[in-house]
CSV table of C-alpha atoms and ligand atoms in Angstrom, one decimal:
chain,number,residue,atom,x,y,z
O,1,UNK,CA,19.7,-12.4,-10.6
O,2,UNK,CA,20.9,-11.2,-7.4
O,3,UNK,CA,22.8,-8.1,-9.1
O,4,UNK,CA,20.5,-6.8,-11.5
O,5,UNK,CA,18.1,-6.6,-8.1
O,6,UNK,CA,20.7,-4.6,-6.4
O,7,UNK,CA,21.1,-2.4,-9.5
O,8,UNK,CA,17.3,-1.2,-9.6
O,9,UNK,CA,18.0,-0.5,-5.7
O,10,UNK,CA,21.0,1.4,-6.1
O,11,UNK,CA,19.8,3.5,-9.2
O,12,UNK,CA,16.3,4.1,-7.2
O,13,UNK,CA,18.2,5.7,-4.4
O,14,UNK,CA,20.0,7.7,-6.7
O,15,UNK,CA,16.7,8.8,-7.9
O,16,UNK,CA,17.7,7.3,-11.7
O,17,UNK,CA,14.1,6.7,-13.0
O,18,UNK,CA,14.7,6.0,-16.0
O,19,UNK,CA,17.2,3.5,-15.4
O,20,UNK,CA,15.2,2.4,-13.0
O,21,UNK,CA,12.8,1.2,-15.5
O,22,UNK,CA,14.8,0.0,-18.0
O,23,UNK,CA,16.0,-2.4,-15.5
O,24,UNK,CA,12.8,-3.5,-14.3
O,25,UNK,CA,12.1,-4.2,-17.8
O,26,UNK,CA,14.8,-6.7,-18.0
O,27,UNK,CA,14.5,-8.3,-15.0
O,28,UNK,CA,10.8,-9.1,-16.2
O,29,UNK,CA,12.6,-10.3,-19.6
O,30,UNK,CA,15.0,-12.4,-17.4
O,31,UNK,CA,12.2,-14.2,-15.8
O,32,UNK,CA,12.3,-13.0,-12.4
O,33,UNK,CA,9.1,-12.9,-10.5
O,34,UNK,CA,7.3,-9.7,-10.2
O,35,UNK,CA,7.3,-9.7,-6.7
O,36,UNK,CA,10.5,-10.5,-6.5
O,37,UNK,CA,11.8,-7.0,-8.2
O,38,UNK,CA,9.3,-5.2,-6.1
O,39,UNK,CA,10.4,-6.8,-2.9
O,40,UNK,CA,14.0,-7.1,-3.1
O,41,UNK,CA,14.8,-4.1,-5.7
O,42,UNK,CA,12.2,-1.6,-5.7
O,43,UNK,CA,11.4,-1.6,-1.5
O,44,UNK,CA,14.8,-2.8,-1.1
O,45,UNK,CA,15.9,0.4,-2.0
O,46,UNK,CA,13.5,2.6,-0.4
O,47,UNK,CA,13.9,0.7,2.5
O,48,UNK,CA,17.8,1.9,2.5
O,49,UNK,CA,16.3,5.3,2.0
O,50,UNK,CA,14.4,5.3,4.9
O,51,UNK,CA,16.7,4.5,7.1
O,52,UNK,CA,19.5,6.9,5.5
O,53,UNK,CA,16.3,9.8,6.0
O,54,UNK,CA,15.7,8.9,9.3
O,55,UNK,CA,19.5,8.9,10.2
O,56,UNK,CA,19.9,12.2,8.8
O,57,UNK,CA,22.2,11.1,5.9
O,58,UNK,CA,19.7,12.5,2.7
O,59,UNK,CA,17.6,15.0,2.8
O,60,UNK,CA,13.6,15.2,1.8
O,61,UNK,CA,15.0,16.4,-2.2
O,62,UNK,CA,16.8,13.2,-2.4
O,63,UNK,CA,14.1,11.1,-1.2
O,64,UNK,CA,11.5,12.7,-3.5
O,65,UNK,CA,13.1,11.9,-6.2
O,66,UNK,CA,14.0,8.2,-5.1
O,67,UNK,CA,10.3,8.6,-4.3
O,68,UNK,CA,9.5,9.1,-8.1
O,69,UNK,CA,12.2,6.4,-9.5
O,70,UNK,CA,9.8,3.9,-6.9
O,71,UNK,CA,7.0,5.0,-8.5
O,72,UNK,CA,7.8,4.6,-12.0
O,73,UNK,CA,9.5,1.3,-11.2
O,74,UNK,CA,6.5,0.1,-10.1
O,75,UNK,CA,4.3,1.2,-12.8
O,76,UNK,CA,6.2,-0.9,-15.0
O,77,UNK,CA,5.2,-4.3,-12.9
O,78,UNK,CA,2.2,-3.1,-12.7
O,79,UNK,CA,0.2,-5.2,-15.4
O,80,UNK,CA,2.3,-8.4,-13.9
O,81,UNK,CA,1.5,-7.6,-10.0
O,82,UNK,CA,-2.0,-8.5,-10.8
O,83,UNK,CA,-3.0,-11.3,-8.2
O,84,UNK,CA,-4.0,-14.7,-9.9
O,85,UNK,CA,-7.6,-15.5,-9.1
O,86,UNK,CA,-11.1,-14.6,-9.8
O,87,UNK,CA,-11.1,-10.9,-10.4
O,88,UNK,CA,-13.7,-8.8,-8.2
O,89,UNK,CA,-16.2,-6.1,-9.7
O,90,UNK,CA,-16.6,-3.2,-7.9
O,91,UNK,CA,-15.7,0.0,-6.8
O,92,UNK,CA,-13.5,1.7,-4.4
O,93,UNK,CA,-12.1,5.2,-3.5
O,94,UNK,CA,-8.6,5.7,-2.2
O,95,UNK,CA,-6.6,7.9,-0.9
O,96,UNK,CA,-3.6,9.3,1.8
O,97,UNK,CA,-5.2,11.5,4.2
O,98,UNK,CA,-5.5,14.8,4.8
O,99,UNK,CA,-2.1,16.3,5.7
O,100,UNK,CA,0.1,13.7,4.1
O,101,UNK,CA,2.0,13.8,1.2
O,102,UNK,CA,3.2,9.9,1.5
O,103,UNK,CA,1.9,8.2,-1.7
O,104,UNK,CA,4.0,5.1,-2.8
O,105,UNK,CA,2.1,2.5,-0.6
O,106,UNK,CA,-1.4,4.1,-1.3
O,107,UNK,CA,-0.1,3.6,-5.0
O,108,UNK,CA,1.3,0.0,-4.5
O,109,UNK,CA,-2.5,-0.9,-2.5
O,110,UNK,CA,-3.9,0.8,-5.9
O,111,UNK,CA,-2.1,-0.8,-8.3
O,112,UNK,CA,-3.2,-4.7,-6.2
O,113,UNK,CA,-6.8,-3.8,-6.3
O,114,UNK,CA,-6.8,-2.6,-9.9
O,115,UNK,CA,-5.0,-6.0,-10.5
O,116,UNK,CA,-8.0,-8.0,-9.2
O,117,UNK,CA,-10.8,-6.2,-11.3
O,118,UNK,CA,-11.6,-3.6,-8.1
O,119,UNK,CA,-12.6,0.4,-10.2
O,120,UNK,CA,-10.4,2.7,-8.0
O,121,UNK,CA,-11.1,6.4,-7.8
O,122,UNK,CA,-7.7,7.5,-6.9
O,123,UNK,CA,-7.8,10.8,-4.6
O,124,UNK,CA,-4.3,11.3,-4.6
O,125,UNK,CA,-2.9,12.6,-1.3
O,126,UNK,CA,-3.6,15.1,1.3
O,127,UNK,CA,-7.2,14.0,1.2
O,128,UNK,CA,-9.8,15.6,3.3
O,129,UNK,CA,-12.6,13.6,4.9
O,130,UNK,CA,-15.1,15.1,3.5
O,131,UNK,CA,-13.6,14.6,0.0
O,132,UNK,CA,-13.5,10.5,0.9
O,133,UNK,CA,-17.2,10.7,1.7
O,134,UNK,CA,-18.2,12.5,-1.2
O,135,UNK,CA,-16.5,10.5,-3.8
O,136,UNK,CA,-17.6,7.6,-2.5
O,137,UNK,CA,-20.9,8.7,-2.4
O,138,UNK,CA,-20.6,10.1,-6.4
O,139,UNK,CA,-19.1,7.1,-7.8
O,140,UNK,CA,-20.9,4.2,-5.6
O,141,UNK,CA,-17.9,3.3,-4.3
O,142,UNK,CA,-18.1,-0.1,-1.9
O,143,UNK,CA,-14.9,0.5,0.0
O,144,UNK,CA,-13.1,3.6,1.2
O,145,UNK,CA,-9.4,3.4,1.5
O,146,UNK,CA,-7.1,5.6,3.6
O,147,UNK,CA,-3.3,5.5,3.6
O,148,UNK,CA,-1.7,7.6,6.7
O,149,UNK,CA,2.2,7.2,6.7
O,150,UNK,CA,3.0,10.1,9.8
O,151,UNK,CA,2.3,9.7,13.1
O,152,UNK,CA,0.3,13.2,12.8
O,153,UNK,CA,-2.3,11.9,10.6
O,154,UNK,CA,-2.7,9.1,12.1
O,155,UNK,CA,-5.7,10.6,13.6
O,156,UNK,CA,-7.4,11.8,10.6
O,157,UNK,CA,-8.1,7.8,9.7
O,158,UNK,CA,-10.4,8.3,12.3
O,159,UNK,CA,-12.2,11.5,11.2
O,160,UNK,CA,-12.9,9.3,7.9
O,161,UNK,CA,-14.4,6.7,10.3
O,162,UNK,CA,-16.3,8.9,12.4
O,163,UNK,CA,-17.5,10.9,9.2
O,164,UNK,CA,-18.9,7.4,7.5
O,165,UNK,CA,-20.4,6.8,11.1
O,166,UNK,CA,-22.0,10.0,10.9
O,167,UNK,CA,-23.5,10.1,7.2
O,168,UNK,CA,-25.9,8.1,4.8
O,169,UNK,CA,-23.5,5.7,3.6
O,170,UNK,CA,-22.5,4.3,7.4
O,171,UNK,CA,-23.1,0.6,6.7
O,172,UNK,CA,-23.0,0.4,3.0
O,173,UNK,CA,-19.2,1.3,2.7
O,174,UNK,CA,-16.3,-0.1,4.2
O,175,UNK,CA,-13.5,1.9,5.3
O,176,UNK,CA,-10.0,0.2,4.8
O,177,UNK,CA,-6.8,1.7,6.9
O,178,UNK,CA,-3.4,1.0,6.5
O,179,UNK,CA,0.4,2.7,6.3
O,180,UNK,CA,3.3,2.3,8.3
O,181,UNK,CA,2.3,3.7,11.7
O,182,UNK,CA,-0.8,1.6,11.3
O,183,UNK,CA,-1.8,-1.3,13.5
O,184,UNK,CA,-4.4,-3.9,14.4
O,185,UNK,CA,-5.1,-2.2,17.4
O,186,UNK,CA,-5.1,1.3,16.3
O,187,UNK,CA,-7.5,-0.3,13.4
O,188,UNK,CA,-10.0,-1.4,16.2
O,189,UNK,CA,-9.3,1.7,18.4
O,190,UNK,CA,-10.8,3.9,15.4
O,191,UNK,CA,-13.7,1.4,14.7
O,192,UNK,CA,-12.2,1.2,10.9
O,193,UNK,CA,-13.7,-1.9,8.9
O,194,UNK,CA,-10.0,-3.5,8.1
O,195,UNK,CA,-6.2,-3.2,8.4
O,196,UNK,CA,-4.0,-5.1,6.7
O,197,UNK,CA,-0.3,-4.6,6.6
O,198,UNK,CA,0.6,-4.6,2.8
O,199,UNK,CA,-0.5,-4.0,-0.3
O,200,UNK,CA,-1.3,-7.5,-1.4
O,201,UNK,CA,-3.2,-8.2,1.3
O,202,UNK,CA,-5.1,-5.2,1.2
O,203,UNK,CA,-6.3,-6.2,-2.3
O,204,UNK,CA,-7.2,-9.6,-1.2
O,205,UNK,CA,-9.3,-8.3,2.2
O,206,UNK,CA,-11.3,-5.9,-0.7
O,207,UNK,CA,-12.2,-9.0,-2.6
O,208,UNK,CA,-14.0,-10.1,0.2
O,209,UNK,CA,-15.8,-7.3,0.9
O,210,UNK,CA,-16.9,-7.0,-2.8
F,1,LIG,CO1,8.6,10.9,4.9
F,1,LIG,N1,8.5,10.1,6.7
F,1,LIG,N2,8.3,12.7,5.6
F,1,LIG,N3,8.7,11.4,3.0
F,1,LIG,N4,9.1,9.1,4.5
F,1,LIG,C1,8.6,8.7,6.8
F,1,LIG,C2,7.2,8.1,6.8
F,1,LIG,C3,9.3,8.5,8.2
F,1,LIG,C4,9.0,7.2,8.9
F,1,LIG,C5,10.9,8.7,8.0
F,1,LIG,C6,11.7,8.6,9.2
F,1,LIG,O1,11.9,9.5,9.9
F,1,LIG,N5,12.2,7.4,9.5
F,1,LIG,C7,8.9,9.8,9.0
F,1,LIG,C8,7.6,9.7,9.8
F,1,LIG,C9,7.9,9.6,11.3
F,1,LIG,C10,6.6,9.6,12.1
F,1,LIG,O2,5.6,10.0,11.7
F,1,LIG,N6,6.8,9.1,13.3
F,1,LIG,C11,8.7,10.8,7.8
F,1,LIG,C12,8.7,12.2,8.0
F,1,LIG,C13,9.0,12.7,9.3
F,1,LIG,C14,8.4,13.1,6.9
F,1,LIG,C15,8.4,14.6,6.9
F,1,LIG,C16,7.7,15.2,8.1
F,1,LIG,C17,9.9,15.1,6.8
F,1,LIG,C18,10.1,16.6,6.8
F,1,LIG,O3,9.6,17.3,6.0
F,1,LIG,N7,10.8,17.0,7.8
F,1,LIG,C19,7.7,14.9,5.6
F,1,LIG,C20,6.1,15.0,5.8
F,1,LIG,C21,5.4,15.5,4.5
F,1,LIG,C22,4.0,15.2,4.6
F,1,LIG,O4,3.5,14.1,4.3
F,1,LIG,N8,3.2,16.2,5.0
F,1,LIG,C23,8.0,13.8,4.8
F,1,LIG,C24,8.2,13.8,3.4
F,1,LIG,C25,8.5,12.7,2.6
F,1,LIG,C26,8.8,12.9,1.1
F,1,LIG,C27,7.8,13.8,0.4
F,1,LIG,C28,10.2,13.4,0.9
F,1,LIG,C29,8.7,11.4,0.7
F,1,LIG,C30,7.3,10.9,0.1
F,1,LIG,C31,7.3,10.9,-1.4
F,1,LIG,C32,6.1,10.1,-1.9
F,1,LIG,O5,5.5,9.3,-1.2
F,1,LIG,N9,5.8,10.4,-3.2
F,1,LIG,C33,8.9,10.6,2.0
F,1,LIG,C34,9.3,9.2,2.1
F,1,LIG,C35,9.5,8.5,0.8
F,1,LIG,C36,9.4,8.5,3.3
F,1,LIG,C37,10.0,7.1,3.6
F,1,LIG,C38,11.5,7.2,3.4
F,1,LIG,C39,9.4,6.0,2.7
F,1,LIG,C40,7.9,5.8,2.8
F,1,LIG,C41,7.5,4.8,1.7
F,1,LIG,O6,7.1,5.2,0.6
F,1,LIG,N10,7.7,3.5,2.0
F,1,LIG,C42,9.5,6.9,5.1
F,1,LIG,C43,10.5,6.0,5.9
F,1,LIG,C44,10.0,4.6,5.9
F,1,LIG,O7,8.9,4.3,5.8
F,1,LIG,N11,11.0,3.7,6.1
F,1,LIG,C45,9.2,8.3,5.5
F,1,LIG,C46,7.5,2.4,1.1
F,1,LIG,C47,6.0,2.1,1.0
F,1,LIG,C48,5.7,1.0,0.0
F,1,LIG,O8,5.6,1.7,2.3
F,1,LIG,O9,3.8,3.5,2.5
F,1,LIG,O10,4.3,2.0,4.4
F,1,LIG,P1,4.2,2.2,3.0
F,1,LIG,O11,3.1,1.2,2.4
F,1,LIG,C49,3.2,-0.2,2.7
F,1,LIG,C50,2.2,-0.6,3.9
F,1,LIG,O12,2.2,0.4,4.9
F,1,LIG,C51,0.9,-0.8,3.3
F,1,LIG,O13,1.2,-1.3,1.9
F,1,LIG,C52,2.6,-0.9,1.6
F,1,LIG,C53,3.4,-2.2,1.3
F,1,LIG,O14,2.8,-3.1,0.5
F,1,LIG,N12,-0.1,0.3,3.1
F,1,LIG,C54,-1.4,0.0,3.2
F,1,LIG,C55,0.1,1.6,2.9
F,1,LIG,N13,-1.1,2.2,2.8
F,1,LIG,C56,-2.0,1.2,2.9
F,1,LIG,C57,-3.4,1.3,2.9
F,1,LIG,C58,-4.2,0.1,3.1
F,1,LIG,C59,-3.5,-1.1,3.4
F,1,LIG,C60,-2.1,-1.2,3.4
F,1,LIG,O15,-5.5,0.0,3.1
F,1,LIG,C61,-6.2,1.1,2.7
């Protein structure tokens, strides 16, 4: 079990999508739990990355494309991720703010929500505020949720806060943060509804607001 794991991480660094996804495929066949191959192939891998980026051993081409092999990996466990238990209705917009082109977690937080029955308008990255607030406001939307992985947009969580604050919808939407600079503290700081550290549990805190 423990080497087919390895293999989706080592082919996701090497940016091998499509290998990638064959071998999620069989690990599913095999048995293993979903979050299993999400935890300890898929994020293993991009963990490695991370730290090979940060150390100055690959380069932003190389991660893009271990970016896309993530991705795709994770599309595949998608329709198994979905969280037992009732599934919510409702809607909610999401997106990785403005500035930021990080979108694997804001994907991973999407792919949870859809699994529990939550609509998601999905903004895709580099989101404006304004663009939050609007959709939300279009499509109904109960939650509003912002993904910031830099600590240079950190900052622009809050201009989604400030700009719910400031409109009609201040009260009737919720506005969810998260991403890896993200914290508890920065969460009340901003005067954003929730934070919540992963994916799952992002998922689990929108139930509750639905
Ligand atoms: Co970038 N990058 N990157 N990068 N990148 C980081 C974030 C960095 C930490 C790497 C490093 O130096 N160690 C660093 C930021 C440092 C800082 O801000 N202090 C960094 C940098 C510097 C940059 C550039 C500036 C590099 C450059 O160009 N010189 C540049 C910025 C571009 C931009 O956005 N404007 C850049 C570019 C890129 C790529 C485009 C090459 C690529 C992104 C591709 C893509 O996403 N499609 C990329 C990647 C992949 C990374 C790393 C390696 C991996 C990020 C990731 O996807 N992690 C990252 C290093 C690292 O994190 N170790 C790094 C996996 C993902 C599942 O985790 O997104 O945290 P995460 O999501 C988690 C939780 O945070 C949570 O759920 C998920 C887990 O379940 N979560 C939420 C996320 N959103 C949530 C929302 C919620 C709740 C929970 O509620 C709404």
């Amino acid at each position: 079990m423990a080497d087919i794991l390895s293999e989706i991480s080592e082919n996701l660094q090497i940016g091998k999508a499509k290998v990638v996804v064959e071998l999620v495929g069989r690990a599913l066949e095999e048995g293993i739990p979903p979050q299993r191959i999400l935890d300890e192939g898929l994020l293993a891998g991009m963990g490695i990355i991370g730290t090979k980026f940060k150390a100055g051993d690959v380069f932003v081409p190389e991660v893009l494309v271990a970016a896309r092999a993530m991705n795709k990996g994770a599309e595949v466990l998608k329709p198994k991720l979905a969280a037992e238990g009732i599934a919510a209705k409702g809607k909610a917009v999401i997106g990785t703010v403005k500035g930021d082109l990080h979108d694997i977690g804001k994907n991973l937080v999407k792919m949870m929500m859809e699994g529990r029955g939550i609509e998601i308008v999905d903004l895709g990255v580099d989101v404006p505020s304004d663009r939050f607030l609007a959709s939300a406001k279009e499509n109904d939307a109960s939650i509003i949720c912002c993904s910031a992985l830099l600590t240079t947009t950190m900052g622009e969580l809050k201009t989604v806060v400030d700009a719910v604050k400031a409109s009609d919808i201040s009260g009737k939407v919720k506005v969810m943060v998260g991403g890896a600079p993200v914290t508890q503290a920065f969460c009340d700081q901003i005067g954003a509804d929730c934070y919540t550290p992963d994916a799952a549990s992002a998922a689990e805190a929108a139930v509750g607001f639905i």
